[in-house]
XYZ file of C-alpha atoms in Angstrom:
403
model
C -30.981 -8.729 -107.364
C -28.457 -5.381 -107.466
C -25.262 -6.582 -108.997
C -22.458 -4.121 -107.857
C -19.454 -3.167 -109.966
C -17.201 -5.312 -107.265
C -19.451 -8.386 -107.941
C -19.111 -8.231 -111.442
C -14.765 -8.098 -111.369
C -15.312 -11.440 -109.016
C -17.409 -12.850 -111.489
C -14.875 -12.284 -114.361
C -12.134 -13.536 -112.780
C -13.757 -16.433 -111.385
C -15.630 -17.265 -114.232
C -14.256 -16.701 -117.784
C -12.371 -19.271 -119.124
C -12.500 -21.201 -116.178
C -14.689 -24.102 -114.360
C -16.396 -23.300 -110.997
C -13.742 -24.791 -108.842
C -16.163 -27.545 -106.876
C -17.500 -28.656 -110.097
C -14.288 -29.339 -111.178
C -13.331 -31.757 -108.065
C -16.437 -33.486 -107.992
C -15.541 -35.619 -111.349
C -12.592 -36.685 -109.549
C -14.220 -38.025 -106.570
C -14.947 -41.881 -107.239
C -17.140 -42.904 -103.876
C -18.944 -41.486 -101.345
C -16.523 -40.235 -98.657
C -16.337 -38.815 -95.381
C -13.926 -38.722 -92.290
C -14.778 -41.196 -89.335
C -13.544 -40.414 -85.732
C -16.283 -42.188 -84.892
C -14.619 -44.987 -83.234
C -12.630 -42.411 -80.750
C -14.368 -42.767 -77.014
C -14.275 -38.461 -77.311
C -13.815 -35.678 -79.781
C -12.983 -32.204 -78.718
C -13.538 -29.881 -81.246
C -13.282 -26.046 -81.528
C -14.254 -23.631 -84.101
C -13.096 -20.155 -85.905
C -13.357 -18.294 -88.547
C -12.434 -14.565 -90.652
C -8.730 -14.421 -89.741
C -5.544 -12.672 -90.868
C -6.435 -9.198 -91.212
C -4.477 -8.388 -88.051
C -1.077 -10.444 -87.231
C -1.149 -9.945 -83.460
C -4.613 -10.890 -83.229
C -4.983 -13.653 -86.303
C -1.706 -14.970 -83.680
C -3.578 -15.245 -80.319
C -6.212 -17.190 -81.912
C -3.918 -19.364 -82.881
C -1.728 -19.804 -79.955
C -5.206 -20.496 -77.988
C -5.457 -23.556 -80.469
C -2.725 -24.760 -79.962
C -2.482 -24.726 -76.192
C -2.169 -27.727 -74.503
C -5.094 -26.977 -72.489
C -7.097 -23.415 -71.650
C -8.208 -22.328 -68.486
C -11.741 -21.002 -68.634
C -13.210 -19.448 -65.292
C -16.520 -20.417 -64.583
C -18.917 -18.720 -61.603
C -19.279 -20.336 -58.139
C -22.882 -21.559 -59.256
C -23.691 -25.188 -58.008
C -26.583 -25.018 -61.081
C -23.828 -24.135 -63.531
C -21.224 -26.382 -61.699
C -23.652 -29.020 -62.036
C -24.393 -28.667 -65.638
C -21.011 -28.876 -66.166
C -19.993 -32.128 -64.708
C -23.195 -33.156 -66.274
C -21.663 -32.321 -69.578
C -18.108 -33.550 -69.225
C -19.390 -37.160 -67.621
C -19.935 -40.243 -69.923
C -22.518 -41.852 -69.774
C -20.683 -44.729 -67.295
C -18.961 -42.378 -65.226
C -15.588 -43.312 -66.351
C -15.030 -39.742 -67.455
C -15.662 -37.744 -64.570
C -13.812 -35.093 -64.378
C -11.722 -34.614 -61.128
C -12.303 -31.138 -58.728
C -9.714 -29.804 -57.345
C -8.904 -28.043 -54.641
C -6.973 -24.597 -53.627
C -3.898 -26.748 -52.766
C -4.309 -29.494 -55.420
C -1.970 -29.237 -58.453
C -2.860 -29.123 -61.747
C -2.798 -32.332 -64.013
C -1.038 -31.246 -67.126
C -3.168 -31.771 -70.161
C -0.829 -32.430 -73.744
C -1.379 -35.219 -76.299
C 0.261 -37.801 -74.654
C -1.450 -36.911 -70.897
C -5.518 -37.987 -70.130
C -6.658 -35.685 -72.788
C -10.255 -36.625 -71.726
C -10.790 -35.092 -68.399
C -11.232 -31.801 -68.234
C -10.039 -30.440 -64.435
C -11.882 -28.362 -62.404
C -9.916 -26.078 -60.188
C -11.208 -24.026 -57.601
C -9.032 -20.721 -57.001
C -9.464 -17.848 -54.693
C -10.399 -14.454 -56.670
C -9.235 -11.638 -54.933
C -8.680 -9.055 -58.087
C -8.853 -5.729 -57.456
C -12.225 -5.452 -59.087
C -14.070 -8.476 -57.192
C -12.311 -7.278 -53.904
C -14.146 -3.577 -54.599
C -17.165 -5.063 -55.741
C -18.078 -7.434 -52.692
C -18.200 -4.718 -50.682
C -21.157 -2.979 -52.577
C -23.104 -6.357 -53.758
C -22.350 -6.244 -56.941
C -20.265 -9.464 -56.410
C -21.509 -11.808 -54.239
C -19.166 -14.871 -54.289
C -15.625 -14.684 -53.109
C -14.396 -17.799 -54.961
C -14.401 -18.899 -58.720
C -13.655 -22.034 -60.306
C -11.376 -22.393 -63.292
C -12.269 -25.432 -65.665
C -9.094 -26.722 -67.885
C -10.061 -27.909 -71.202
C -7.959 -29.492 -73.401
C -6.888 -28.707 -77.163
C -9.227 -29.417 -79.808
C -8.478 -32.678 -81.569
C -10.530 -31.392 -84.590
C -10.546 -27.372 -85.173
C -13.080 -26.091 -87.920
C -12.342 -23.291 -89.981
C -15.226 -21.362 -91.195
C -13.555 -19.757 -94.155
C -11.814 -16.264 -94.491
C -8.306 -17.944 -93.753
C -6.083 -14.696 -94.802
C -8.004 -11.602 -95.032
C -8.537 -9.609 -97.177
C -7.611 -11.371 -100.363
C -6.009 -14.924 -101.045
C -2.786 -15.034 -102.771
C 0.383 -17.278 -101.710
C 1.785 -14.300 -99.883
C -1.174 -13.654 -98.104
C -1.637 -16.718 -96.982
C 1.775 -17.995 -95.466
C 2.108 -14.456 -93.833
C -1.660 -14.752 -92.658
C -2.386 -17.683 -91.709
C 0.111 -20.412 -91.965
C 2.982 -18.711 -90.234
C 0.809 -17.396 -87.201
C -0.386 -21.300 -87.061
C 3.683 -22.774 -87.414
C 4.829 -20.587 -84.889
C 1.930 -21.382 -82.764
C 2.170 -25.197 -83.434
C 5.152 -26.358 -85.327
C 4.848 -29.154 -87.765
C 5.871 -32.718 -86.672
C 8.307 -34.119 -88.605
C 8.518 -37.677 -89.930
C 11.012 -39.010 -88.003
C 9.009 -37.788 -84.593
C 7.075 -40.622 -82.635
C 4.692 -41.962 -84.587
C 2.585 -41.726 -81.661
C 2.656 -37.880 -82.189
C 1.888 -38.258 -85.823
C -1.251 -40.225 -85.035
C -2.397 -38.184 -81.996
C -2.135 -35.192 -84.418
C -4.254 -32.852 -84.486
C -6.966 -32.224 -87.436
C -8.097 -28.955 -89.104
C -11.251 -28.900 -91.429
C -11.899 -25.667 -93.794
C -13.862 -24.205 -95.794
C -13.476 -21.344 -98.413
C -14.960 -17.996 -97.198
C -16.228 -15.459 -99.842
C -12.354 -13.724 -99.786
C -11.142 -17.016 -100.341
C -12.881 -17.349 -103.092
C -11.840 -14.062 -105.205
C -9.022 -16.053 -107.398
C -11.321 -18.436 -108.337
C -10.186 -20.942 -105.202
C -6.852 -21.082 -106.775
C -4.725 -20.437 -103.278
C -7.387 -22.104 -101.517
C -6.998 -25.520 -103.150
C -3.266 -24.860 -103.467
C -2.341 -24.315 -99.525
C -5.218 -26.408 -97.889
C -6.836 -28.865 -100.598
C -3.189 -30.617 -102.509
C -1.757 -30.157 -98.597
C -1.770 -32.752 -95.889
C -0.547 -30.277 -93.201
C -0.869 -27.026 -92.193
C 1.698 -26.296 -89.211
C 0.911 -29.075 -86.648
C -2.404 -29.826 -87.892
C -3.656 -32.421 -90.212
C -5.510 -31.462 -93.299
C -7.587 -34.493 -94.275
C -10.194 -32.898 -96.589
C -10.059 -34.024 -99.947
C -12.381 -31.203 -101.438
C -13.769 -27.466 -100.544
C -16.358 -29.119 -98.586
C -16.386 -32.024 -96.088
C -18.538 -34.363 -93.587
C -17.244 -35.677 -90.378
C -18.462 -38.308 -88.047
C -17.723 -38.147 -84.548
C -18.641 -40.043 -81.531
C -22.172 -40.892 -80.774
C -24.067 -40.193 -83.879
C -23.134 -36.736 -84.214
C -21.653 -35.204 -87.727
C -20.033 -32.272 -88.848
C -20.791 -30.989 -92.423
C -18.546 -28.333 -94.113
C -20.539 -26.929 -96.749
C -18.749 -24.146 -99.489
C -21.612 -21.987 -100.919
C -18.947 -19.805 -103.367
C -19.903 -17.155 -104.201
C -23.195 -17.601 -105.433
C -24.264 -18.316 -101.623
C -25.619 -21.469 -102.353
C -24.816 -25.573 -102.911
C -23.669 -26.667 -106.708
C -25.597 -29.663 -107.335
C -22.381 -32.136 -107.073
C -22.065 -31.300 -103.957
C -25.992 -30.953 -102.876
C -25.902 -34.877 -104.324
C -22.881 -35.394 -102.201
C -24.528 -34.882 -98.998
C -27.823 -36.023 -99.617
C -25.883 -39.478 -100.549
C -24.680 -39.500 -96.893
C -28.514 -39.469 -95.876
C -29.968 -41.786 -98.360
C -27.417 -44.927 -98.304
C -27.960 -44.774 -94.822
C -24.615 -43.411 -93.068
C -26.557 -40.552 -91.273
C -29.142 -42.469 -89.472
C -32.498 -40.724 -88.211
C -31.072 -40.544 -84.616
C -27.922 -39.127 -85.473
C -27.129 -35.473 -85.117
C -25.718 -32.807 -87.719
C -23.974 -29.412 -87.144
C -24.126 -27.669 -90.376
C -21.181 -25.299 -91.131
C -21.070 -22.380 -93.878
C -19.316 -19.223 -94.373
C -22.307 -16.631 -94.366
C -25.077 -16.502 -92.320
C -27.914 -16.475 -94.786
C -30.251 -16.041 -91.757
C -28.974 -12.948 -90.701
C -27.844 -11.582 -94.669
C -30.971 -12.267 -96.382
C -33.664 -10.357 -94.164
C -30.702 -7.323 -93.694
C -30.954 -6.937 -97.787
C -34.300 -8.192 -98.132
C -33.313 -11.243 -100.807
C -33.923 -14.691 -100.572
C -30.451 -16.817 -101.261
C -29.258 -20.197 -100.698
C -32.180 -22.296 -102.184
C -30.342 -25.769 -102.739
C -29.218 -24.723 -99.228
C -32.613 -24.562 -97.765
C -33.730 -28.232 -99.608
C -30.667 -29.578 -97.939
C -31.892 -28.473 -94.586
C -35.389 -30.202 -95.583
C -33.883 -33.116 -96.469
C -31.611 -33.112 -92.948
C -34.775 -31.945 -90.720
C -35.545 -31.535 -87.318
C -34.253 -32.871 -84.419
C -31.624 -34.232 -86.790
C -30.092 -30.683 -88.168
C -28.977 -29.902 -84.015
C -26.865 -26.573 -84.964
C -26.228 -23.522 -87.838
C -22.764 -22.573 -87.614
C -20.933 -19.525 -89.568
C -18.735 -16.649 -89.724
C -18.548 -13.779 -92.034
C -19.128 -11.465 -89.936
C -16.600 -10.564 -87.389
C -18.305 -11.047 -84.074
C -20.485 -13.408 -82.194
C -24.105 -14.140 -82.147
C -26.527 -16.697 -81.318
C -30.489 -16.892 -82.445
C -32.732 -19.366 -80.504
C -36.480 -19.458 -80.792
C -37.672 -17.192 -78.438
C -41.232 -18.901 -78.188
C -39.667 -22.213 -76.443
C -40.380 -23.847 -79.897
C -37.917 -26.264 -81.158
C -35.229 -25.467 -83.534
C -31.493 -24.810 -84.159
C -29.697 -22.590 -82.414
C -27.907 -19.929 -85.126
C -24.759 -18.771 -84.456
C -22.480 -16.606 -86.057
C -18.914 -16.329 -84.726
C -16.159 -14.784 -87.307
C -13.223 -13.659 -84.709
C -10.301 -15.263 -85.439
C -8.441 -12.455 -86.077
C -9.712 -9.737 -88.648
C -11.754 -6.474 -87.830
C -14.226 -6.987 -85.294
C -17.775 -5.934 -86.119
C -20.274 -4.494 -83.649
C -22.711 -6.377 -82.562
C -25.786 -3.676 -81.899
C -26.721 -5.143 -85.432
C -28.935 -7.024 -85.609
C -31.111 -6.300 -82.889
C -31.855 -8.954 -80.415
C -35.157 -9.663 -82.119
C -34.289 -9.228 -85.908
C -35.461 -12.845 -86.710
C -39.291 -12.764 -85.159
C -41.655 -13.737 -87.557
C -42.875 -10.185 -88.558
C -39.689 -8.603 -88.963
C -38.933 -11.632 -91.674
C -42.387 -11.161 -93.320
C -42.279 -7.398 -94.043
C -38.406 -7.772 -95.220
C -38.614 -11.342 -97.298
C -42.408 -11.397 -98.095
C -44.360 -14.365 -97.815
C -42.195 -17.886 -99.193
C -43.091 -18.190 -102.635
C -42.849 -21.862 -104.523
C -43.049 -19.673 -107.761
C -40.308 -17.264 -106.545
C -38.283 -19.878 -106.202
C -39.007 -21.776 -109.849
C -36.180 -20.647 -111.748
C -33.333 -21.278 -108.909
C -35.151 -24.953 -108.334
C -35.106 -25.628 -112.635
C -31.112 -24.524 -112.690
C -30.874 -27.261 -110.198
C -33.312 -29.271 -111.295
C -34.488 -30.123 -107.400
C -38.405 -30.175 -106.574
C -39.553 -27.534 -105.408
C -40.749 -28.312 -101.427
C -44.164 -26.998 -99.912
C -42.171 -24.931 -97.844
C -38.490 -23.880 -96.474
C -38.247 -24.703 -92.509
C -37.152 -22.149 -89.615
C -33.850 -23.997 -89.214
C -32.627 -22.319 -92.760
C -33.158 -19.173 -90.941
C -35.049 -17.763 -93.931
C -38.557 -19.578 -93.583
């Protein structure tokens, strides 16, 4: 492995004279812990991640979060229509969502109004640019339909909170006044009814966030219970959620060494062995970078407490891979029809965007992986497994992206 002159400044402020920051919290934690919204009939969630390098931008993101519903136009397809519904409906049917009509009024969607049923609204679309294109084929339906979704009542933050580099300036000009101005705080003599029905907001450090040694980090989102007018309820750099119907949400912070420490590898795989994940439920793994997409572009191997993790969640159980990092939006599905997680990348919540001609559409076929990783190696793994002390497994699956 090429260490670069940058790496090595990280490493010495990080690292002399002080602890790695998540081995420090660990000693403090007493009991296995995690955050249960697991008794709530729904959970809407949304995700972002690699903000604050722009203020106008790092600001739209956050005034879409905080909206008290979006409008999202979907096609005039009956098979995507139907998928929809099929989506939004519980299992009962209490939860269908209502369609609207042209003349039908909107049903405002806040904290306090039917937060559960998303609208359908079908609206007449006769822009410039659909008007010109009927008339060629190019557009063949004269209506849309517009489907109102309401706010997240848990947002994930994929790390990068103020790019390019933490400090308490940074931070309050990046990332927590964009969010306060977008959502303002609730103060204590408000209903409690707003306090409960508060929003939540789970993060975890990016590689940026990590180049004071997680100082701000901790400071402005760890010690906090707030951040504008979400909750912060995470207790450490990392976190696990529950949610509805046997589906989790694990925040994992890989540092900068792109990979688990072994508190916190021993703090997840507690979650599966006393028995709170059961073997039906469903996990969504979240981390900063994208080792799937990182490790074949720079031909090295990384993450390897990561990757006995992901054996230890296995498939169906581990349902998603989700990251940022970099500043655009992908998504990697087996190509062959075979099982496996879908990997997605999605860092634009407000820095630089990246292109996304890189990778190509077929960077993770199993060729392209062997000639830039080599074969997997148990003995090329031997001296990452004895600094963890972790057996070393016959093999590392296709949902860590780098099997």
């Amino acid at each position: 492995m090429t260490t670069h002159l940058f790496d090595i400044i990280l490493m010495m402020k990080v690292f002399l004279g002080k602890f790695d920051a998540r081995v420090l919290h660990s000693v403090q934690a007493k009991e296995i812990t995690f955050s249960d919204l697991s008794s709530r009939e729904d959970v809407w969630l949304d995700f972002l991640a690699d903000g604050g390098d722009g203020f106008d931008s790092t600001y739209t993101i956050s005034r879409l979060l905080a909206q008290p519903h979006l409008s999202v136009g979907v096609p005039n397809d009956r098979a995507l229509l139907s998928q929809a519904r099929d989506a939004l409906v519980s299992a009962d049917g209490v939860a269908r969502p209502r369609i609207a009509t042209e003349v039908d009024e909107l049903v405002p969607l806040s904290r306090k109004t039917i937060r559960s049923l998303p609208t359908f609204n079908s609206v007449r679309d006769d822009s410039p640019v659909s008007v010109k294109g009927r008339g060629d084929g190019r557009f063949t339906l004269a209506h849309r339909n517009t489907l109102m979704l309401p706010r997240a009542d848990v947002v994930f933050h994929g790390g990068d909170v103020a790019y390019p580099s933490p400090s308490n300036e940074e931070y309050v000009s990046r990332f927590i006044r964009p969010l306060e101005w977008a959502l303002p705080r609730i103060n204590s003599e408000d209903n409690v009814k707003d306090s409960v029905e508060q929003p939540q907001m789970f993060i975890i450090p990016g590689n940026h966030d990590w180049h004071d040694g997680l100082e701000t980090f901790l400071h402005w989102i760890v010690y906090n219970q707030k951040v504008a007018g979400w909750k912060l309820p995470q207790k450490h750099s990392y976190f696990a959620v529950k949610l509805s119907y046997g589906w989790w949400v694990w925040g994992l912070d890989l540092g900068l060494s792109y990979d688990l420490d072994r508190p916190q590898y021993e703090y997840f795989c507690a979650l599966l062995e006393t028995g709170k994940v059961e073997a039906d439920d469903r996990v969504v793994v979240l981390t900063h970078r994208p080792n799937w997409v990182f490790d074949p572009a720079v031909a090295e191997r990384t993450g390897y407490t990561l990757n006995v993790l992901l054996e230890k969640i296995g498939e169906p159980r581990l349902a998603m891979r989700l990251a940022g990092d970099l500043h655009h939006y992908t998504r990697y599905m087996p190509g062959d029809g075979s099982s496996g997680p879908p990997l997605v990348t999605s860092g634009g919540a407000g820095a630089f965007l990246h292109p996304t001609h890189y990778p190509p559409k077929d960077f993770l076929n199993a060729a392209n992986m062997a000639s830039r990783l080599g074969e997997q190696s148990r003995d090329g793994n031997a001296h990452a497994a004895a600094g963890v002390g972790l057996d070393l497994p016959q093999y590392i699956s296709k949902a860590s992206g780098t099997g």
